[in-house]
Amino acid sequence: MDMGMFLLGISALTAGLIATGIIRNRRFKRRQDQHQQLASRLGMQLAYMNEQQATWYGNYRSYPLRIETVLIPVPGPRGRALHRPALRFALPMHNPSLNALRIARRHPDAPWLDSIAQPDRPMTFAHGIAPWLDIQSNNMLFASLVLSEDLKISLYDVFSRLEAGLMFIYDDEMVFLYPGLLPDSSDLSLMLKIADLLCDTKDQLN
């Protein structure tokens, strides 16, 4: 190979690396801006390293809300552990009676949701919201007091937009698990509805 071809190859490689770096930086900035947009809409702070390490924190509707990207371990082939990303919305709870409420939309692509926050001695709550929504509790009176007609409407509004999802009151937290990362679009309405659903439930408890 003569020197001219060698220099041409080096130039092409360098140009390719620069182009790849620019594309990656632009994608990083775009995703960071989407995460910041959600923080601004919620009036919260954002700690962002990348789309798999992001945390929103602060108060929303006067409640201390925390949203974070989590990796949930699931069984993989040949016994290897895999991890599925999810967005975890959480409000602290005062729950001395250890009342548990579990609301789930199941899907074959998200079987890992089935093992999370299972209450002891669960009872199925008849709700009439939709046949694809499973509601369980260890205290039927508690469930009936929480699940007002207005809250049922909010539950349908959120879960009908998802293929799979989980909301639960368990121990000292109220949590919503959204399978996947922050949607790669400017439409953040579902994320806001999830935050409102938790706050609506907290209002009902109060």
Coordinates of N, CA and C in Angstrom, one line a residue:
M1 N 0.9 -1.2 0.0 CA 0.0 0.0 0.0 C 0.9 1.2 0.0
D2 N 0.7 2.2 -0.9 CA 1.5 3.3 -1.0 C 1.0 4.3 0.1
M3 N 1.8 5.4 0.3 CA 1.5 6.3 1.4 C 0.2 7.1 1.1
G4 N -0.1 7.4 -0.1 CA -1.3 8.1 -0.5 C -2.6 7.3 0.0
M5 N -2.6 6.0 -0.3 CA -3.7 5.2 0.0 C -3.8 5.0 1.6
F6 N -2.6 4.9 2.2 CA -2.6 4.8 3.7 C -3.2 6.0 4.3
L7 N -2.8 7.2 3.8 CA -3.3 8.5 4.4 C -4.8 8.6 4.1
L8 N -5.2 8.2 2.9 CA -6.7 8.2 2.6 C -7.5 7.4 3.5
G9 N -6.9 6.2 3.8 CA -7.6 5.3 4.7 C -7.7 5.8 6.1
I10 N -6.6 6.4 6.6 CA -6.6 7.1 7.9 C -7.6 8.2 8.0
S11 N -7.7 9.0 6.9 CA -8.6 10.1 6.9 C -10.1 9.6 6.9
A12 N -10.3 8.6 6.2 CA -11.7 8.0 6.2 C -12.1 7.5 7.5
L13 N -11.2 6.8 8.2 CA -11.4 6.3 9.5 C -11.7 7.4 10.5
T14 N -10.8 8.4 10.5 CA -11.0 9.5 11.4 C -12.3 10.2 11.2
A15 N -12.7 10.4 9.9 CA -14.0 11.1 9.6 C -15.1 10.2 10.1
G16 N -15.0 8.9 10.0 CA -16.1 8.0 10.5 C -16.2 8.1 12.0
L17 N -15.1 8.1 12.7 CA -15.1 8.2 14.2 C -15.7 9.5 14.6
I18 N -15.3 10.6 13.9 CA -15.9 11.9 14.3 C -17.4 12.0 14.1
A19 N -17.8 11.4 12.9 CA -19.3 11.4 12.6 C -20.0 10.6 13.6
T20 N -19.5 9.4 14.0 CA -20.1 8.6 15.0 C -20.2 9.3 16.4
G21 N -19.1 10.0 16.7 CA -19.2 10.8 18.0 C -20.2 11.9 18.0
I22 N -20.3 12.6 16.8 CA -21.3 13.6 16.7 C -22.7 13.1 16.9
I23 N -23.0 11.9 16.2 CA -24.3 11.3 16.2 C -24.7 10.9 17.7
R24 N -23.7 10.3 18.3 CA -23.9 9.8 19.7 C -24.2 11.0 20.7
N25 N -23.4 12.1 20.5 CA -23.6 13.3 21.3 C -24.9 13.9 21.1
R26 N -25.4 13.9 19.9 CA -26.6 14.5 19.6 C -27.8 13.7 20.2
R27 N -27.6 12.4 20.1 CA -28.7 11.5 20.7 C -28.7 11.7 22.2
F28 N -27.5 11.7 22.8 CA -27.4 11.9 24.3 C -28.1 13.2 24.7
K29 N -27.8 14.3 23.9 CA -28.4 15.6 24.3 C -29.9 15.6 24.1
R30 N -30.3 14.9 23.0 CA -31.8 14.9 22.8 C -32.5 14.1 23.9
R31 N -31.9 13.0 24.3 CA -32.5 12.2 25.4 C -32.5 12.9 26.7
Q32 N -31.4 13.6 27.0 CA -31.2 14.4 28.2 C -32.3 15.5 28.2
D33 N -32.5 16.1 27.0 CA -33.5 17.2 27.0 C -34.9 16.7 27.2
Q34 N -35.2 15.4 26.7 CA -36.5 14.8 27.0 C -36.7 14.6 28.5
H35 N -35.7 14.1 29.1 CA -35.8 13.9 30.6 C -35.9 15.2 31.3
Q36 N -35.2 16.2 30.9 CA -35.4 17.5 31.5 C -36.7 18.1 31.3
Q37 N -37.3 17.8 30.1 CA -38.6 18.3 29.9 C -39.7 17.8 30.8
L38 N -39.5 16.4 31.1 CA -40.4 15.9 32.1 C -40.2 16.5 33.5
A39 N -39.0 16.7 33.9 CA -38.7 17.4 35.2 C -39.3 18.7 35.2
S40 N -39.2 19.5 34.1 CA -39.8 20.8 34.1 C -41.3 20.8 34.2
R41 N -42.0 19.8 33.5 CA -43.4 19.7 33.5 C -43.9 19.3 34.9
L42 N -43.1 18.5 35.7 CA -43.5 18.1 37.0 C -43.0 19.1 38.1
G43 N -42.2 20.1 37.7 CA -41.6 21.0 38.7 C -40.6 20.4 39.6
M44 N -39.9 19.4 39.1 CA -38.9 18.6 39.9 C -37.5 18.8 39.4
Q45 N -36.6 18.2 40.2 CA -35.2 18.2 39.8 C -34.8 16.9 39.1
L46 N -33.8 17.0 38.3 CA -33.3 15.8 37.5 C -31.8 15.6 37.7
A47 N -31.5 14.3 38.1 CA -30.1 13.9 38.1 C -30.0 12.9 36.9
Y48 N -29.2 13.2 35.9 CA -29.1 12.4 34.7 C -27.7 12.1 34.3
M49 N -27.4 10.8 34.2 CA -26.1 10.3 33.7 C -26.3 9.8 32.3
N50 N -27.4 9.0 32.1 CA -27.8 8.5 30.8 C -29.2 8.0 31.0
E51 N -29.8 7.4 29.9 CA -31.2 7.1 30.0 C -31.5 5.9 30.9
Q52 N -30.5 5.1 31.3 CA -30.6 4.0 32.2 C -30.2 4.4 33.6
Q53 N -29.8 5.6 33.8 CA -29.4 6.1 35.1 C -29.9 7.6 35.3
A54 N -31.2 7.7 35.5 CA -31.9 9.0 35.6 C -32.8 8.9 36.8
T55 N -32.8 10.1 37.6 CA -33.7 10.2 38.8 C -34.3 11.6 38.8
W56 N -35.6 11.6 39.0 CA -36.3 12.9 39.2 C -36.7 12.9 40.6
Y57 N -36.6 14.1 41.3 CA -36.9 14.1 42.7 C -37.4 15.5 43.0
G58 N -38.2 15.6 44.1 CA -38.8 16.8 44.5 C -40.3 16.6 44.9
N59 N -41.0 17.7 45.0 CA -42.4 17.6 45.4 C -43.3 17.8 44.1
Y60 N -44.4 17.0 44.1 CA -45.3 17.2 43.0 C -46.7 17.2 43.7
R61 N -47.5 18.2 43.5 CA -48.8 18.4 44.1 C -48.7 18.2 45.6
S62 N -47.6 18.8 46.2 CA -47.3 18.9 47.6 C -46.8 17.5 48.2
Y63 N -46.7 16.5 47.3 CA -46.2 15.2 47.8 C -44.7 15.0 47.4
P64 N -43.9 14.3 48.2 CA -42.5 14.0 47.8 C -42.5 12.8 46.9
L65 N -42.3 13.1 45.6 CA -42.3 12.1 44.6 C -40.9 11.8 44.1
R66 N -40.6 10.6 43.8 CA -39.3 10.2 43.3 C -39.6 9.3 42.1
I67 N -38.9 9.6 41.0 CA -39.0 8.7 39.8 C -37.6 8.4 39.4
E68 N -37.4 7.1 39.2 CA -36.0 6.7 38.8 C -36.1 5.5 37.8
T69 N -35.1 5.4 37.0 CA -34.9 4.3 36.2 C -34.3 3.1 37.0
V70 N -34.9 2.0 36.9 CA -34.4 0.8 37.7 C -34.2 -0.4 36.7
L71 N -33.3 -1.3 37.0 CA -33.1 -2.5 36.3 C -33.6 -3.6 37.1
I72 N -34.6 -4.3 36.7 CA -35.3 -5.4 37.4 C -34.7 -6.8 36.9
P73 N -34.1 -7.6 37.8 CA -33.6 -8.9 37.4 C -34.7 -9.8 37.1
V74 N -34.5 -10.5 36.0 CA -35.5 -11.6 35.6 C -34.7 -12.8 35.1
P75 N -35.3 -14.0 35.3 CA -34.5 -15.2 34.9 C -34.3 -15.2 33.3
G76 N -33.1 -15.6 33.0 CA -32.8 -15.7 31.5 C -32.5 -17.1 31.1
P77 N -32.1 -17.3 29.9 CA -31.7 -18.6 29.4 C -30.5 -19.2 30.1
R78 N -30.6 -20.5 30.4 CA -29.5 -21.2 31.0 C -29.1 -20.7 32.4
G79 N -30.1 -20.1 33.1 CA -30.0 -19.7 34.4 C -29.3 -18.3 34.5
R80 N -29.0 -17.7 33.4 CA -28.4 -16.3 33.5 C -29.4 -15.3 33.8
A81 N -29.0 -14.3 34.7 CA -29.9 -13.2 35.1 C -29.9 -12.1 34.0
L82 N -31.0 -11.8 33.6 CA -31.2 -10.6 32.7 C -31.8 -9.5 33.5
H83 N -31.8 -8.3 32.9 CA -32.4 -7.1 33.6 C -33.3 -6.4 32.6
R84 N -34.4 -6.0 33.1 CA -35.4 -5.3 32.3 C -35.5 -3.9 32.9
P85 N -35.4 -2.8 32.1 CA -35.5 -1.5 32.6 C -37.0 -1.1 32.9
A86 N -37.2 -0.3 33.9 CA -38.5 0.2 34.2 C -38.4 1.6 34.8
L87 N -39.4 2.4 34.7 CA -39.5 3.6 35.4 C -40.3 3.4 36.7
R88 N -39.7 3.8 37.8 CA -40.3 3.5 39.1 C -40.8 4.9 39.7
F89 N -42.1 5.1 39.8 CA -42.7 6.2 40.5 C -43.0 5.9 41.9
A90 N -42.6 6.6 42.9 CA -42.8 6.2 44.3 C -43.2 7.4 45.2
L91 N -44.1 7.2 46.0 CA -44.5 8.1 47.1 C -44.4 7.4 48.4
P92 N -43.8 8.0 49.5 CA -43.7 7.4 50.8 C -45.1 7.2 51.4
M93 N -45.3 6.2 52.2 CA -46.6 5.9 52.8 C -46.4 5.7 54.3
H94 N -47.4 6.2 55.1 CA -47.6 5.8 56.5 C -48.6 4.7 56.5
N95 N -48.1 3.5 56.8 CA -48.9 2.3 56.7 C -48.7 1.3 57.8
P96 N -49.0 1.7 59.1 CA -48.7 0.9 60.2 C -49.5 -0.4 60.2
S97 N -50.7 -0.5 59.5 CA -51.4 -1.7 59.5 C -51.0 -2.7 58.4
L98 N -50.0 -2.2 57.6 CA -49.4 -3.0 56.5 C -50.5 -3.5 55.5
N99 N -51.4 -2.5 55.2 CA -52.4 -2.8 54.2 C -51.7 -2.9 52.8
A100 N -52.1 -3.8 52.0 CA -51.5 -4.0 50.7 C -52.6 -3.9 49.6
L101 N -52.3 -3.2 48.5 CA -53.1 -3.2 47.4 C -52.3 -3.3 46.1
R102 N -52.7 -4.2 45.2 CA -51.9 -4.5 44.0 C -52.8 -4.4 42.8
I103 N -52.4 -3.6 41.9 CA -53.2 -3.3 40.7 C -52.3 -3.6 39.5
A104 N -52.6 -4.6 38.6 CA -51.7 -5.0 37.6 C -52.4 -5.2 36.2
R105 N -51.8 -4.8 35.2 CA -52.1 -5.2 33.8 C -51.0 -6.2 33.4
R106 N -51.4 -7.4 33.2 CA -50.4 -8.4 32.8 C -50.2 -8.5 31.3
H107 N -49.0 -9.0 30.9 CA -48.7 -9.2 29.5 C -47.6 -10.2 29.4
P108 N -47.7 -11.1 28.4 CA -46.7 -12.2 28.3 C -45.3 -11.6 28.1
D109 N -45.1 -10.4 27.6 CA -43.8 -9.8 27.4 C -43.2 -9.3 28.7
A110 N -44.0 -9.2 29.8 CA -43.5 -8.7 31.1 C -43.9 -9.6 32.2
P111 N -43.5 -10.9 32.1 CA -43.9 -11.8 33.2 C -43.2 -11.4 34.6
W112 N -42.1 -10.6 34.5 CA -41.4 -10.3 35.7 C -42.3 -9.4 36.7
L113 N -43.3 -8.8 36.2 CA -44.2 -8.0 37.0 C -45.0 -8.9 38.0
D114 N -45.2 -10.2 37.7 CA -46.0 -11.0 38.4 C -45.5 -11.3 39.8
S115 N -44.2 -11.3 40.0 CA -43.6 -11.6 41.3 C -43.3 -10.4 42.2
I116 N -43.7 -9.2 41.8 CA -43.4 -8.1 42.6 C -44.5 -7.7 43.5
A117 N -44.2 -7.4 44.8 CA -45.2 -6.8 45.7 C -46.4 -7.7 45.9
Q118 N -46.2 -9.0 45.9 CA -47.4 -9.9 46.2 C -47.8 -9.8 47.6
P119 N -49.1 -9.5 47.9 CA -49.5 -9.4 49.3 C -49.7 -10.8 49.9
D120 N -49.5 -10.8 51.3 CA -49.8 -12.1 52.0 C -51.3 -12.3 52.0
R121 N -51.7 -13.5 51.9 CA -53.2 -13.8 51.9 C -54.0 -12.9 51.0
P122 N -53.6 -12.8 49.7 CA -54.3 -11.9 48.8 C -55.7 -12.3 48.5
M123 N -56.6 -11.4 48.4 CA -58.0 -11.6 47.9 C -58.2 -10.8 46.7
T124 N -58.9 -11.3 45.7 CA -59.2 -10.6 44.5 C -60.4 -9.6 44.7
F125 N -60.2 -8.4 44.3 CA -61.2 -7.3 44.4 C -61.9 -7.2 43.1
A126 N -63.3 -7.3 43.2 CA -64.1 -7.1 42.0 C -64.3 -5.7 41.8
H127 N -63.9 -5.2 40.7 CA -63.9 -3.7 40.5 C -64.7 -3.2 39.3
G128 N -64.9 -4.0 38.3 CA -65.7 -3.6 37.1 C -65.0 -2.6 36.2
I129 N -63.7 -2.4 36.4 CA -63.0 -1.4 35.5 C -62.8 -1.9 34.1
A130 N -62.1 -3.1 34.0 CA -61.9 -3.7 32.8 C -61.4 -5.1 33.1
P131 N -61.7 -6.1 32.2 CA -61.4 -7.5 32.5 C -59.9 -7.7 32.5
W132 N -59.1 -6.9 31.9 CA -57.6 -7.1 31.8 C -56.9 -6.5 33.0
L133 N -57.6 -5.9 34.0 CA -57.0 -5.3 35.2 C -57.2 -6.2 36.4
D134 N -56.1 -6.7 37.0 CA -56.2 -7.5 38.2 C -56.0 -6.7 39.4
I135 N -56.9 -6.7 40.4 CA -56.7 -6.0 41.7 C -56.8 -7.0 42.8
Q136 N -55.8 -6.9 43.7 CA -55.7 -7.8 44.8 C -55.4 -7.0 46.1
S137 N -55.9 -7.4 47.2 CA -55.6 -6.8 48.5 C -55.6 -7.8 49.6
N138 N -55.0 -7.4 50.7 CA -55.1 -8.2 51.9 C -56.2 -7.7 52.9
N139 N -56.9 -6.6 52.4 CA -57.9 -6.0 53.3 C -59.0 -5.4 52.3
M140 N -60.1 -6.1 52.2 CA -61.1 -5.7 51.3 C -61.7 -4.3 51.7
L141 N -61.8 -4.1 53.0 CA -62.4 -2.8 53.4 C -61.4 -1.6 52.9
F142 N -60.1 -1.8 53.1 CA -59.2 -0.8 52.7 C -59.3 -0.6 51.2
A143 N -59.3 -1.7 50.4 CA -59.4 -1.6 49.0 C -60.6 -0.8 48.6
S144 N -61.8 -1.1 49.2 CA -63.0 -0.5 48.8 C -63.0 1.0 49.1
L145 N -62.3 1.4 50.2 CA -62.2 2.8 50.6 C -61.3 3.6 49.6
V146 N -60.2 2.9 49.2 CA -59.3 3.6 48.3 C -59.9 3.7 46.9
L147 N -60.5 2.7 46.4 CA -60.9 2.6 45.0 C -62.3 3.3 44.8
S148 N -62.3 4.6 44.9 CA -63.5 5.4 44.6 C -63.8 5.3 43.1
E149 N -65.0 5.8 42.8 CA -65.4 5.8 41.3 C -64.4 6.7 40.5
D150 N -64.1 7.8 41.1 CA -63.2 8.8 40.4 C -61.8 8.1 40.2
L151 N -61.3 7.4 41.2 CA -60.0 6.8 41.1 C -60.1 5.6 40.1
K152 N -61.2 4.9 40.0 CA -61.3 3.9 39.0 C -61.2 4.5 37.6
I153 N -61.8 5.6 37.4 CA -61.7 6.3 36.1 C -60.2 6.6 35.8
S154 N -59.5 7.1 36.8 CA -58.1 7.5 36.6 C -57.2 6.2 36.3
L155 N -57.6 5.1 37.0 CA -56.9 3.8 36.8 C -57.1 3.4 35.3
Y156 N -58.3 3.4 34.9 CA -58.6 3.0 33.5 C -57.8 3.9 32.5
D157 N -57.8 5.2 32.8 CA -57.2 6.2 31.9 C -55.7 5.9 31.7
V158 N -55.0 5.4 32.8 CA -53.6 5.1 32.7 C -53.4 3.7 32.2
F159 N -54.0 2.7 32.7 CA -53.7 1.3 32.4 C -54.1 1.0 30.9
S160 N -55.2 1.7 30.5 CA -55.6 1.4 29.1 C -54.6 1.8 28.0
R161 N -53.7 2.7 28.4 CA -52.6 3.1 27.5 C -51.4 2.2 27.5
L162 N -51.4 1.2 28.4 CA -50.2 0.4 28.6 C -50.5 -1.0 28.2
E163 N -49.5 -1.7 27.7 CA -49.6 -3.2 27.5 C -49.4 -3.9 28.8
A164 N -48.6 -3.4 29.7 CA -48.4 -4.0 31.0 C -48.0 -2.9 31.9
G165 N -48.3 -3.1 33.2 CA -48.0 -2.1 34.2 C -48.4 -2.6 35.6
L166 N -47.8 -2.0 36.6 CA -48.1 -2.4 38.0 C -48.1 -1.2 38.9
M167 N -49.1 -1.2 39.7 CA -49.2 -0.2 40.8 C -49.5 -0.9 42.1
F168 N -48.8 -0.5 43.2 CA -49.1 -1.2 44.4 C -48.8 -0.2 45.6
I169 N -49.6 -0.5 46.7 CA -49.3 0.0 48.0 C -48.8 -1.2 48.8
Y170 N -47.6 -1.1 49.3 CA -46.9 -2.2 50.0 C -45.9 -1.6 51.0
D171 N -46.0 -2.1 52.2 CA -45.1 -1.6 53.3 C -45.3 -0.1 53.4
D172 N -44.2 0.7 53.2 CA -44.2 2.1 53.4 C -44.1 2.9 52.1
E173 N -44.5 2.3 51.0 CA -44.5 3.0 49.7 C -45.7 2.8 48.9
M174 N -46.0 3.7 48.0 CA -46.9 3.6 46.9 C -46.1 3.7 45.6
V175 N -46.2 2.7 44.8 CA -45.3 2.6 43.6 C -46.1 2.3 42.3
F176 N -45.6 3.0 41.3 CA -46.1 2.6 39.9 C -44.9 2.2 39.1
L177 N -44.9 1.0 38.5 CA -43.8 0.5 37.7 C -44.3 0.5 36.2
Y178 N -43.5 1.3 35.4 CA -43.8 1.5 34.0 C -42.7 0.7 33.3
P179 N -43.0 -0.4 32.6 CA -42.0 -1.2 31.9 C -41.3 -0.4 30.8
G180 N -40.0 -0.3 30.8 CA -39.3 0.4 29.7 C -38.7 1.7 30.2
L181 N -38.0 2.4 29.3 CA -37.4 3.7 29.6 C -38.4 4.8 29.2
L182 N -38.0 6.0 29.5 CA -38.8 7.2 29.1 C -39.1 7.1 27.6
P183 N -40.4 7.3 27.2 CA -40.7 7.2 25.8 C -39.8 8.2 25.0
D184 N -39.4 7.7 23.8 CA -38.5 8.5 23.0 C -39.3 9.4 22.1
S185 N -40.0 10.3 22.7 CA -40.9 11.2 21.9 C -41.1 12.4 22.8
S186 N -41.8 13.4 22.3 CA -42.1 14.6 23.0 C -43.4 14.5 23.8
D187 N -44.1 13.4 23.6 CA -45.4 13.2 24.3 C -45.2 12.6 25.7
L188 N -45.3 13.4 26.7 CA -45.0 13.0 28.1 C -46.3 12.9 28.9
S189 N -47.4 12.9 28.2 CA -48.7 12.9 28.9 C -48.9 11.7 29.8
L190 N -48.5 10.5 29.3 CA -48.7 9.3 30.1 C -47.9 9.4 31.4
M191 N -46.7 9.9 31.3 CA -45.9 10.0 32.5 C -46.5 11.0 33.5
L192 N -47.1 12.0 33.1 CA -47.8 13.0 33.9 C -49.0 12.4 34.5
K193 N -49.7 11.5 33.7 CA -50.9 10.9 34.3 C -50.6 9.9 35.3
I194 N -49.4 9.2 35.2 CA -49.0 8.2 36.2 C -48.7 9.0 37.5
A195 N -48.0 10.1 37.4 CA -47.7 10.9 38.6 C -49.0 11.4 39.3
D196 N -50.0 11.8 38.4 CA -51.3 12.3 39.0 C -52.0 11.1 39.6
L197 N -51.9 9.9 39.0 CA -52.7 8.8 39.6 C -52.2 8.5 41.0
L198 N -50.9 8.5 41.2 CA -50.3 8.3 42.6 C -50.8 9.4 43.5
C199 N -50.8 10.6 43.1 CA -51.2 11.7 43.9 C -52.8 11.7 44.2
D200 N -53.5 11.3 43.2 CA -55.0 11.1 43.4 C -55.2 10.0 44.4
T201 N -54.5 8.9 44.4 CA -54.6 7.9 45.3 C -54.3 8.3 46.7
K202 N -53.2 9.1 46.8 CA -52.8 9.7 48.1 C -53.9 10.6 48.6
D203 N -54.4 11.4 47.8 CA -55.5 12.3 48.2 C -56.7 11.4 48.7
Q204 N -57.0 10.3 48.1 CA -58.1 9.5 48.5 C -57.8 8.9 49.9
L205 N -56.5 8.5 50.1 CA -56.1 7.9 51.4 C -56.3 9.0 52.5
N206 N -56.0 10.2 52.1 CA -56.0 11.3 53.1 C -57.5 11.6 53.5

